[in-house]
PDB file of N, CA and C in Angstrom:
ATOM      1  N   MET A 216      45.381 -20.847  18.653  1.00  0.00           N
ATOM      2  CA  MET A 216      46.626 -20.458  19.302  1.00  0.00           C
ATOM      3  C   MET A 216      46.354 -20.132  20.774  1.00  0.00           C
ATOM      4  N   SER A 217      47.349 -20.323  21.592  1.00  0.00           N
ATOM      5  CA  SER A 217      47.239 -20.006  23.007  1.00  0.00           C
ATOM      6  C   SER A 217      47.631 -18.546  23.247  1.00  0.00           C
ATOM      7  N   THR A 218      47.353 -18.072  24.442  1.00  0.00           N
ATOM      8  CA  THR A 218      47.742 -16.712  24.811  1.00  0.00           C
ATOM      9  C   THR A 218      49.253 -16.547  24.697  1.00  0.00           C
ATOM     10  N   LEU A 219      49.999 -17.552  25.138  1.00  0.00           N
ATOM     11  CA  LEU A 219      51.454 -17.476  25.042  1.00  0.00           C
ATOM     12  C   LEU A 219      51.913 -17.444  23.584  1.00  0.00           C
ATOM     13  N   ASP A 220      51.304 -18.255  22.737  1.00  0.00           N
ATOM     14  CA  ASP A 220      51.626 -18.223  21.301  1.00  0.00           C
ATOM     15  C   ASP A 220      51.350 -16.834  20.727  1.00  0.00           C
ATOM     16  N   ASP A 221      50.216 -16.250  21.114  1.00  0.00           N
ATOM     17  CA  ASP A 221      49.849 -14.911  20.618  1.00  0.00           C
ATOM     18  C   ASP A 221      50.848 -13.856  21.083  1.00  0.00           C
ATOM     19  N   LEU A 222      51.279 -13.944  22.342  1.00  0.00           N
ATOM     20  CA  LEU A 222      52.265 -12.983  22.852  1.00  0.00           C
ATOM     21  C   LEU A 222      53.591 -13.148  22.104  1.00  0.00           C
ATOM     22  N   GLN A 223      54.005 -14.373  21.882  1.00  0.00           N
ATOM     23  CA  GLN A 223      55.244 -14.616  21.131  1.00  0.00           C
ATOM     24  C   GLN A 223      55.137 -14.052  19.720  1.00  0.00           C
ATOM     25  N   ALA A 224      53.987 -14.215  19.086  1.00  0.00           N
ATOM     26  CA  ALA A 224      53.792 -13.680  17.737  1.00  0.00           C
ATOM     27  C   ALA A 224      53.834 -12.156  17.753  1.00  0.00           C
ATOM     28  N   TRP A 225      53.196 -11.526  18.766  1.00  0.00           N
ATOM     29  CA  TRP A 225      53.221 -10.064  18.877  1.00  0.00           C
ATOM     30  C   TRP A 225      54.668  -9.596  19.038  1.00  0.00           C
ATOM     31  N   TYR A 226      55.401 -10.240  19.933  1.00  0.00           N
ATOM     32  CA  TYR A 226      56.799  -9.884  20.171  1.00  0.00           C
ATOM     33  C   TYR A 226      57.615 -10.007  18.881  1.00  0.00           C
ATOM     34  N   ARG A 227      57.436 -11.121  18.199  1.00  0.00           N
ATOM     35  CA  ARG A 227      58.175 -11.373  16.958  1.00  0.00           C
ATOM     36  C   ARG A 227      57.919 -10.263  15.930  1.00  0.00           C
ATOM     37  N   ARG A 228      56.663  -9.794  15.846  1.00  0.00           N
ATOM     38  CA  ARG A 228      56.329  -8.731  14.884  1.00  0.00           C
ATOM     39  C   ARG A 228      56.998  -7.406  15.235  1.00  0.00           C
ATOM     40  N   GLN A 229      57.292  -7.180  16.513  1.00  0.00           N
ATOM     41  CA  GLN A 229      57.922  -5.922  16.914  1.00  0.00           C
ATOM     42  C   GLN A 229      59.423  -5.926  16.627  1.00  0.00           C
ATOM     43  N   CYS A 230      60.022  -7.105  16.622  1.00  0.00           N
ATOM     44  CA  CYS A 230      61.467  -7.221  16.427  1.00  0.00           C
ATOM     45  C   CYS A 230      61.837  -6.813  15.010  1.00  0.00           C
ATOM     46  N   ASP A 231      62.606  -5.729  14.911  1.00  0.00           N
ATOM     47  CA  ASP A 231      62.986  -5.197  13.610  1.00  0.00           C
ATOM     48  C   ASP A 231      64.483  -4.934  13.515  1.00  0.00           C
ATOM     49  N   GLY A 232      65.230  -5.502  14.424  1.00  0.00           N
ATOM     50  CA  GLY A 232      66.663  -5.258  14.444  1.00  0.00           C
ATOM     51  C   GLY A 232      67.040  -4.106  15.360  1.00  0.00           C
ATOM     52  N   GLU A 233      66.077  -3.299  15.764  1.00  0.00           N
ATOM     53  CA  GLU A 233      66.311  -2.170  16.662  1.00  0.00           C
ATOM     54  C   GLU A 233      65.475  -2.276  17.936  1.00  0.00           C
ATOM     55  N   TRP A 234      64.156  -2.468  17.749  1.00  0.00           N
ATOM     56  CA  TRP A 234      63.216  -2.439  18.869  1.00  0.00           C
ATOM     57  C   TRP A 234      63.652  -3.362  19.996  1.00  0.00           C
ATOM     58  N   GLU A 235      64.024  -4.586  19.663  1.00  0.00           N
ATOM     59  CA  GLU A 235      64.339  -5.583  20.682  1.00  0.00           C
ATOM     60  C   GLU A 235      65.615  -5.269  21.469  1.00  0.00           C
ATOM     61  N   HIS A 236      66.424  -4.305  20.990  1.00  0.00           N
ATOM     62  CA  HIS A 236      67.636  -3.927  21.723  1.00  0.00           C
ATOM     63  C   HIS A 236      67.353  -2.919  22.833  1.00  0.00           C
ATOM     64  N   GLN A 237      66.255  -2.186  22.712  1.00  0.00           N
ATOM     65  CA  GLN A 237      65.924  -1.165  23.705  1.00  0.00           C
ATOM     66  C   GLN A 237      64.636  -1.475  24.468  1.00  0.00           C
ATOM     67  N   GLN A 238      63.719  -2.187  23.836  1.00  0.00           N
ATOM     68  CA  GLN A 238      62.413  -2.474  24.423  1.00  0.00           C
ATOM     69  C   GLN A 238      62.244  -3.982  24.587  1.00  0.00           C
ATOM     70  N   GLY A 239      61.097  -4.361  25.171  1.00  0.00           N
ATOM     71  CA  GLY A 239      60.847  -5.787  25.312  1.00  0.00           C
ATOM     72  C   GLY A 239      59.669  -6.068  26.224  1.00  0.00           C
ATOM     73  N   VAL A 240      59.605  -7.306  26.667  1.00  0.00           N
ATOM     74  CA  VAL A 240      58.529  -7.802  27.527  1.00  0.00           C
ATOM     75  C   VAL A 240      59.180  -8.364  28.784  1.00  0.00           C
ATOM     76  N   THR A 241      58.660  -7.975  29.945  1.00  0.00           N
ATOM     77  CA  THR A 241      59.169  -8.483  31.214  1.00  0.00           C
ATOM     78  C   THR A 241      58.013  -9.056  32.017  1.00  0.00           C
ATOM     79  N   ILE A 242      58.175 -10.292  32.467  1.00  0.00           N
ATOM     80  CA  ILE A 242      57.197 -10.939  33.334  1.00  0.00           C
ATOM     81  C   ILE A 242      57.925 -11.283  34.628  1.00  0.00           C
ATOM     82  N   ASP A 243      57.354 -10.818  35.740  1.00  0.00           N
ATOM     83  CA  ASP A 243      58.000 -11.020  37.030  1.00  0.00           C
ATOM     84  C   ASP A 243      56.932 -11.374  38.065  1.00  0.00           C
ATOM     85  N   THR A 244      57.380 -11.748  39.234  1.00  0.00           N
ATOM     86  CA  THR A 244      56.454 -12.072  40.315  1.00  0.00           C
ATOM     87  C   THR A 244      56.440 -10.950  41.343  1.00  0.00           C
ATOM     88  N   LEU A 245      55.331 -10.909  42.097  1.00  0.00           N
ATOM     89  CA  LEU A 245      55.173  -9.964  43.200  1.00  0.00           C
ATOM     90  C   LEU A 245      55.192 -10.743  44.507  1.00  0.00           C
ATOM     91  N   ASP A 246      55.492 -10.073  45.587  1.00  0.00           N
ATOM     92  CA  ASP A 246      55.594 -10.770  46.868  1.00  0.00           C
ATOM     93  C   ASP A 246      54.276 -10.837  47.637  1.00  0.00           C
ATOM     94  N   ASN A 247      53.167 -10.431  47.020  1.00  0.00           N
ATOM     95  CA  ASN A 247      51.921 -10.409  47.793  1.00  0.00           C
ATOM     96  C   ASN A 247      50.960 -11.578  47.601  1.00  0.00           C
ATOM     97  N   PRO A 248      51.058 -12.639  46.949  1.00  0.00           N
ATOM     98  CA  PRO A 248      51.816 -12.929  45.731  1.00  0.00           C
ATOM     99  C   PRO A 248      51.034 -12.480  44.493  1.00  0.00           C
ATOM    100  N   GLY A 249      51.704 -12.486  43.373  1.00  0.00           N
ATOM    101  CA  GLY A 249      51.062 -12.105  42.127  1.00  0.00           C
ATOM    102  C   GLY A 249      52.064 -11.960  41.007  1.00  0.00           C
ATOM    103  N   TRP A 250      51.584 -11.342  39.928  1.00  0.00           N
ATOM    104  CA  TRP A 250      52.373 -11.183  38.703  1.00  0.00           C
ATOM    105  C   TRP A 250      52.511  -9.712  38.352  1.00  0.00           C
ATOM    106  N   SER A 251      53.624  -9.392  37.707  1.00  0.00           N
ATOM    107  CA  SER A 251      53.892  -8.068  37.162  1.00  0.00           C
ATOM    108  C   SER A 251      54.329  -8.258  35.713  1.00  0.00           C
ATOM    109  N   VAL A 252      53.677  -7.541  34.807  1.00  0.00           N
ATOM    110  CA  VAL A 252      54.016  -7.625  33.385  1.00  0.00           C
ATOM    111  C   VAL A 252      54.278  -6.211  32.875  1.00  0.00           C
ATOM    112  N   SER A 253      55.395  -6.006  32.205  1.00  0.00           N
ATOM    113  CA  SER A 253      55.714  -4.733  31.553  1.00  0.00           C
ATOM    114  C   SER A 253      56.005  -5.013  30.092  1.00  0.00           C
ATOM    115  N   ILE A 254      55.343  -4.267  29.214  1.00  0.00           N
ATOM    116  CA  ILE A 254      55.536  -4.446  27.778  1.00  0.00           C
ATOM    117  C   ILE A 254      55.802  -3.071  27.180  1.00  0.00           C
ATOM    118  N   ASP A 255      57.011  -2.877  26.674  1.00  0.00           N
ATOM    119  CA  ASP A 255      57.379  -1.601  26.077  1.00  0.00           C
ATOM    120  C   ASP A 255      56.621  -1.395  24.768  1.00  0.00           C
ATOM    121  N   LEU A 256      56.002  -0.236  24.656  1.00  0.00           N
ATOM    122  CA  LEU A 256      55.229   0.089  23.463  1.00  0.00           C
ATOM    123  C   LEU A 256      55.956   1.082  22.567  1.00  0.00           C
ATOM    124  N   LYS A 257      57.049   1.641  23.034  1.00  0.00           N
ATOM    125  CA  LYS A 257      57.800   2.608  22.238  1.00  0.00           C
ATOM    126  C   LYS A 257      58.245   1.951  20.935  1.00  0.00           C
ATOM    127  N   GLY A 258      57.984   2.646  19.830  1.00  0.00           N
ATOM    128  CA  GLY A 258      58.368   2.121  18.528  1.00  0.00           C
ATOM    129  C   GLY A 258      57.400   1.113  17.949  1.00  0.00           C
ATOM    130  N   THR A 259      56.251   0.910  18.607  1.00  0.00           N
ATOM    131  CA  THR A 259      55.215   0.012  18.080  1.00  0.00           C
ATOM    132  C   THR A 259      54.017   0.844  17.646  1.00  0.00           C
ATOM    133  N   PRO A 260      53.097   0.271  16.883  1.00  0.00           N
ATOM    134  CA  PRO A 260      51.886   1.012  16.497  1.00  0.00           C
ATOM    135  C   PRO A 260      51.010   1.375  17.697  1.00  0.00           C
ATOM    136  N   HIS A 261      51.272   0.806  18.859  1.00  0.00           N
ATOM    137  CA  HIS A 261      50.443   1.017  20.048  1.00  0.00           C
ATOM    138  C   HIS A 261      50.964   2.121  20.945  1.00  0.00           C
ATOM    139  N   GLU A 262      52.084   2.706  20.585  1.00  0.00           N
ATOM    140  CA  GLU A 262      52.751   3.679  21.452  1.00  0.00           C
ATOM    141  C   GLU A 262      51.839   4.832  21.864  1.00  0.00           C
ATOM    142  N   THR A 263      51.010   5.312  20.971  1.00  0.00           N
ATOM    143  CA  THR A 263      50.144   6.452  21.279  1.00  0.00           C
ATOM    144  C   THR A 263      48.664   6.072  21.348  1.00  0.00           C
ATOM    145  N   GLU A 264      48.385   4.786  21.271  1.00  0.00           N
ATOM    146  CA  GLU A 264      47.005   4.314  21.313  1.00  0.00           C
ATOM    147  C   GLU A 264      46.452   4.462  22.737  1.00  0.00           C
ATOM    148  N   PRO A 265      45.262   5.022  22.888  1.00  0.00           N
ATOM    149  CA  PRO A 265      44.708   5.178  24.234  1.00  0.00           C
ATOM    150  C   PRO A 265      44.391   3.833  24.882  1.00  0.00           C
ATOM    151  N   PHE A 266      44.578   3.783  26.173  1.00  0.00           N
ATOM    152  CA  PHE A 266      44.277   2.588  26.949  1.00  0.00           C
ATOM    153  C   PHE A 266      43.517   3.022  28.195  1.00  0.00           C
ATOM    154  N   GLU A 267      42.350   2.450  28.398  1.00  0.00           N
ATOM    155  CA  GLU A 267      41.568   2.762  29.583  1.00  0.00           C
ATOM    156  C   GLU A 267      42.011   1.839  30.716  1.00  0.00           C
ATOM    157  N   ALA A 268      42.500   2.433  31.795  1.00  0.00           N
ATOM    158  CA  ALA A 268      42.991   1.647  32.926  1.00  0.00           C
ATOM    159  C   ALA A 268      41.890   0.736  33.457  1.00  0.00           C
ATOM    160  N   VAL A 269      42.319  -0.429  33.940  1.00  0.00           N
ATOM    161  CA  VAL A 269      41.396  -1.436  34.476  1.00  0.00           C
ATOM    162  C   VAL A 269      41.846  -1.777  35.892  1.00  0.00           C
ATOM    163  N   SER A 270      40.903  -1.825  36.812  1.00  0.00           N
ATOM    164  CA  SER A 270      41.181  -2.268  38.171  1.00  0.00           C
ATOM    165  C   SER A 270      40.029  -3.152  38.610  1.00  0.00           C
ATOM    166  N   VAL A 271      40.326  -4.420  38.881  1.00  0.00           N
ATOM    167  CA  VAL A 271      39.315  -5.406  39.251  1.00  0.00           C
ATOM    168  C   VAL A 271      39.781  -6.104  40.517  1.00  0.00           C
ATOM    169  N   ARG A 272      38.914  -6.167  41.505  1.00  0.00           N
ATOM    170  CA  ARG A 272      39.204  -6.896  42.750  1.00  0.00           C
ATOM    171  C   ARG A 272      38.107  -7.918  42.980  1.00  0.00           C
ATOM    172  N   ARG A 273      38.400  -9.173  42.696  1.00  0.00           N
ATOM    173  CA  ARG A 273      37.430 -10.240  42.931  1.00  0.00           C
ATOM    174  C   ARG A 273      37.643 -10.882  44.299  1.00  0.00           C
ATOM    175  N   SER A 274      38.913 -10.959  44.700  1.00  0.00           N
ATOM    176  CA  SER A 274      39.293 -11.487  46.017  1.00  0.00           C
ATOM    177  C   SER A 274      40.743 -11.093  46.256  1.00  0.00           C
ATOM    178  N   ASP A 275      41.290 -11.488  47.400  1.00  0.00           N
ATOM    179  CA  ASP A 275      42.691 -11.170  47.716  1.00  0.00           C
ATOM    180  C   ASP A 275      43.666 -11.803  46.734  1.00  0.00           C
ATOM    181  N   GLU A 276      43.266 -12.906  46.098  1.00  0.00           N
ATOM    182  CA  GLU A 276      44.164 -13.583  45.161  1.00  0.00           C
ATOM    183  C   GLU A 276      43.695 -13.513  43.714  1.00  0.00           C
ATOM    184  N   ASP A 277      42.594 -12.848  43.471  1.00  0.00           N
ATOM    185  CA  ASP A 277      42.024 -12.749  42.115  1.00  0.00           C
ATOM    186  C   ASP A 277      41.752 -11.281  41.827  1.00  0.00           C
ATOM    187  N   TRP A 278      42.744 -10.625  41.235  1.00  0.00           N
ATOM    188  CA  TRP A 278      42.651  -9.190  40.992  1.00  0.00           C
ATOM    189  C   TRP A 278      43.520  -8.786  39.808  1.00  0.00           C
ATOM    190  N   LEU A 279      43.221  -7.615  39.250  1.00  0.00           N
ATOM    191  CA  LEU A 279      43.964  -7.065  38.111  1.00  0.00           C
ATOM    192  C   LEU A 279      44.097  -5.559  38.255  1.00  0.00           C
ATOM    193  N   ASP A 280      45.226  -5.032  37.868  1.00  0.00           N
ATOM    194  CA  ASP A 280      45.433  -3.604  37.645  1.00  0.00           C
ATOM    195  C   ASP A 280      46.193  -3.496  36.338  1.00  0.00           C
ATOM    196  N   LEU A 281      45.585  -2.844  35.355  1.00  0.00           N
ATOM    197  CA  LEU A 281      46.188  -2.702  34.026  1.00  0.00           C
ATOM    198  C   LEU A 281      46.204  -1.229  33.657  1.00  0.00           C
ATOM    199  N   ARG A 282      47.303  -0.772  33.076  1.00  0.00           N
ATOM    200  CA  ARG A 282      47.400   0.623  32.646  1.00  0.00           C
ATOM    201  C   ARG A 282      48.564   0.782  31.668  1.00  0.00           C
ATOM    202  N   VAL A 283      48.581   1.903  30.985  1.00  0.00           N
ATOM    203  CA  VAL A 283      49.716   2.272  30.149  1.00  0.00           C
ATOM    204  C   VAL A 283      50.278   3.564  30.725  1.00  0.00           C
ATOM    205  N   GLU A 284      51.576   3.544  31.025  1.00  0.00           N
ATOM    206  CA  GLU A 284      52.265   4.701  31.568  1.00  0.00           C
ATOM    207  C   GLU A 284      53.552   4.927  30.796  1.00  0.00           C
ATOM    208  N   GLN A 285      53.731   6.143  30.304  1.00  0.00           N
ATOM    209  CA  GLN A 285      54.966   6.526  29.628  1.00  0.00           C
ATOM    210  C   GLN A 285      55.408   5.512  28.579  1.00  0.00           C
ATOM    211  N   GLY A 286      54.459   5.080  27.762  1.00  0.00           N
ATOM    212  CA  GLY A 286      54.784   4.165  26.676  1.00  0.00           C
ATOM    213  C   GLY A 286      55.019   2.734  27.079  1.00  0.00           C
ATOM    214  N   VAL A 287      54.555   2.346  28.265  1.00  0.00           N
ATOM    215  CA  VAL A 287      54.737   0.970  28.731  1.00  0.00           C
ATOM    216  C   VAL A 287      53.401   0.451  29.258  1.00  0.00           C
ATOM    217  N   PHE A 288      52.974  -0.708  28.741  1.00  0.00           N
ATOM    218  CA  PHE A 288      51.818  -1.399  29.310  1.00  0.00           C
ATOM    219  C   PHE A 288      52.287  -2.024  30.604  1.00  0.00           C
ATOM    220  N   ARG A 289      51.525  -1.790  31.674  1.00  0.00           N
ATOM    221  CA  ARG A 289      51.851  -2.377  32.971  1.00  0.00           C
ATOM    222  C   ARG A 289      50.635  -3.150  33.468  1.00  0.00           C
ATOM    223  N   GLY A 290      50.850  -4.428  33.725  1.00  0.00           N
ATOM    224  CA  GLY A 290      49.783  -5.275  34.215  1.00  0.00           C
ATOM    225  C   GLY A 290      50.207  -5.957  35.497  1.00  0.00           C
ATOM    226  N   PHE A 291      49.332  -5.922  36.466  1.00  0.00           N
ATOM    227  CA  PHE A 291      49.579  -6.562  37.749  1.00  0.00           C
ATOM    228  C   PHE A 291      48.367  -7.406  38.079  1.00  0.00           C
ATOM    229  N   GLY A 292      48.579  -8.544  38.713  1.00  0.00           N
ATOM    230  CA  GLY A 292      47.449  -9.385  39.066  1.00  0.00           C
ATOM    231  C   GLY A 292      47.815 -10.441  40.080  1.00  0.00           C
ATOM    232  N   GLY A 293      46.794 -11.126  40.549  1.00  0.00           N
ATOM    233  CA  GLY A 293      46.972 -12.187  41.532  1.00  0.00           C
ATOM    234  C   GLY A 293      47.715 -13.377  40.949  1.00  0.00           C
ATOM    235  N   PRO A 294      48.008 -14.363  41.778  1.00  0.00           N
ATOM    236  CA  PRO A 294      48.829 -15.496  41.353  1.00  0.00           C
ATOM    237  C   PRO A 294      48.208 -16.344  40.248  1.00  0.00           C
ATOM    238  N   GLY A 295      46.897 -16.259  40.056  1.00  0.00           N
ATOM    239  CA  GLY A 295      46.249 -17.014  38.988  1.00  0.00           C
ATOM    240  C   GLY A 295      45.809 -16.157  37.819  1.00  0.00           C
ATOM    241  N   ASN A 296      46.317 -14.913  37.733  1.00  0.00           N
ATOM    242  CA  ASN A 296      45.816 -13.969  36.732  1.00  0.00           C
ATOM    243  C   ASN A 296      46.805 -13.634  35.616  1.00  0.00           C
ATOM    244  N   LEU A 297      47.919 -14.346  35.521  1.00  0.00           N
ATOM    245  CA  LEU A 297      48.898 -14.022  34.475  1.00  0.00           C
ATOM    246  C   LEU A 297      48.289 -14.120  33.087  1.00  0.00           C
ATOM    247  N   GLU A 298      47.594 -15.202  32.803  1.00  0.00           N
ATOM    248  CA  GLU A 298      47.016 -15.347  31.466  1.00  0.00           C
ATOM    249  C   GLU A 298      46.008 -14.241  31.182  1.00  0.00           C
ATOM    250  N   GLU A 299      45.233 -13.858  32.172  1.00  0.00           N
ATOM    251  CA  GLU A 299      44.249 -12.779  31.993  1.00  0.00           C
ATOM    252  C   GLU A 299      44.942 -11.440  31.704  1.00  0.00           C
ATOM    253  N   ILE A 300      46.054 -11.183  32.370  1.00  0.00           N
ATOM    254  CA  ILE A 300      46.823  -9.958  32.102  1.00  0.00           C
ATOM    255  C   ILE A 300      47.286  -9.956  30.647  1.00  0.00           C
ATOM    256  N   LEU A 301      47.898 -11.065  30.227  1.00  0.00           N
ATOM    257  CA  LEU A 301      48.422 -11.145  28.860  1.00  0.00           C
ATOM    258  C   LEU A 301      47.307 -11.096  27.827  1.00  0.00           C
ATOM    259  N   ALA A 302      46.202 -11.787  28.084  1.00  0.00           N
ATOM    260  CA  ALA A 302      45.071 -11.783  27.148  1.00  0.00           C
ATOM    261  C   ALA A 302      44.468 -10.387  27.046  1.00  0.00           C
ATOM    262  N   SER A 303      44.419  -9.652  28.148  1.00  0.00           N
ATOM    263  CA  SER A 303      43.895  -8.286  28.118  1.00  0.00           C
ATOM    264  C   SER A 303      44.790  -7.399  27.260  1.00  0.00           C
ATOM    265  N   PHE A 304      46.108  -7.521  27.431  1.00  0.00           N
ATOM    266  CA  PHE A 304      47.031  -6.760  26.591  1.00  0.00           C
ATOM    267  C   PHE A 304      46.831  -7.096  25.122  1.00  0.00           C
ATOM    268  N   LEU A 305      46.799  -8.375  24.807  1.00  0.00           N
ATOM    269  CA  LEU A 305      46.690  -8.806  23.417  1.00  0.00           C
ATOM    270  C   LEU A 305      45.369  -8.373  22.787  1.00  0.00           C
ATOM    271  N   SER A 306      44.295  -8.407  23.552  1.00  0.00           N
ATOM    272  CA  SER A 306      43.005  -7.955  23.042  1.00  0.00           C
ATOM    273  C   SER A 306      43.076  -6.479  22.672  1.00  0.00           C
ATOM    274  N   TRP A 307      43.663  -5.676  23.547  1.00  0.00           N
ATOM    275  CA  TRP A 307      43.817  -4.249  23.269  1.00  0.00           C
ATOM    276  C   TRP A 307      44.755  -4.026  22.083  1.00  0.00           C
ATOM    277  N   ALA A 308      45.874  -4.723  22.062  1.00  0.00           N
ATOM    278  CA  ALA A 308      46.879  -4.522  21.014  1.00  0.00           C
ATOM    279  C   ALA A 308      46.403  -5.004  19.647  1.00  0.00           C
ATOM    280  N   SER A 309      45.436  -5.913  19.629  1.00  0.00           N
ATOM    281  CA  SER A 309      44.993  -6.462  18.347  1.00  0.00           C
ATOM    282  C   SER A 309      44.011  -5.545  17.621  1.00  0.00           C
ATOM    283  N   ARG A 310      43.499  -4.543  18.328  1.00  0.00           N
ATOM    284  CA  ARG A 310      42.596  -3.606  17.653  1.00  0.00           C
ATOM    285  C   ARG A 310      43.389  -2.783  16.647  1.00  0.00           C
ATOM    286  N   GLN A 311      42.908  -2.775  15.431  1.00  0.00           N
ATOM    287  CA  GLN A 311      43.610  -2.060  14.356  1.00  0.00           C
ATOM    288  C   GLN A 311      43.288  -0.584  14.416  1.00  0.00           C
ATOM    289  N   LYS A 312      44.320   0.239  14.371  1.00  0.00           N
ATOM    290  CA  LYS A 312      44.146   1.671  14.288  1.00  0.00           C
ATOM    291  C   LYS A 312      43.906   2.055  12.831  1.00  0.00           C
ATOM    292  N   PRO A 313      43.108   3.100  12.572  1.00  0.00           N
ATOM    293  CA  PRO A 313      42.907   3.541  11.191  1.00  0.00           C
ATOM    294  C   PRO A 313      44.250   3.845  10.522  1.00  0.00           C
ATOM    295  N   GLY A 314      44.403   3.339   9.327  1.00  0.00           N
ATOM    296  CA  GLY A 314      45.608   3.607   8.553  1.00  0.00           C
ATOM    297  C   GLY A 314      46.808   2.766   8.922  1.00  0.00           C
ATOM    298  N   THR A 315      46.640   1.781   9.776  1.00  0.00           N
ATOM    299  CA  THR A 315      47.769   0.922  10.137  1.00  0.00           C
ATOM    300  C   THR A 315      47.409  -0.521   9.825  1.00  0.00           C
ATOM    301  N   GLN A 316      48.401  -1.343   9.798  1.00  0.00           N
ATOM    302  CA  GLN A 316      48.206  -2.768   9.596  1.00  0.00           C
ATOM    303  C   GLN A 316      47.925  -3.415  10.938  1.00  0.00           C
ATOM    304  N   PRO A 317      47.121  -4.489  10.965  1.00  0.00           N
ATOM    305  CA  PRO A 317      46.919  -5.184  12.232  1.00  0.00           C
ATOM    306  C   PRO A 317      48.239  -5.717  12.763  1.00  0.00           C
ATOM    307  N   THR A 318      48.377  -5.756  14.077  1.00  0.00           N
ATOM    308  CA  THR A 318      49.613  -6.263  14.678  1.00  0.00           C
ATOM    309  C   THR A 318      49.386  -7.648  15.219  1.00  0.00           C
TER     310      THR A 318
END
């Protein structure tokens, strides 16, 4: 499966008739240029899961800033880093918490 397929599957698993009306996934562009990704974690098994912030600067166009704030995964990156942002989220989200089902 591709990163996009995995993200679609994660999204589909969160949709329960309620979650998708208040939460969701937003992918947008930045003017520096780059990508902005917001993924609502409220109501998911990941809502209280710890996330260690990531900040990587490889060049002016190859960079990442990832964090979770107030129940929202926030990923920012250069114009070629969208897949890396999404793959980083999915890698973190795929870790099973004790007593929960894998997502």
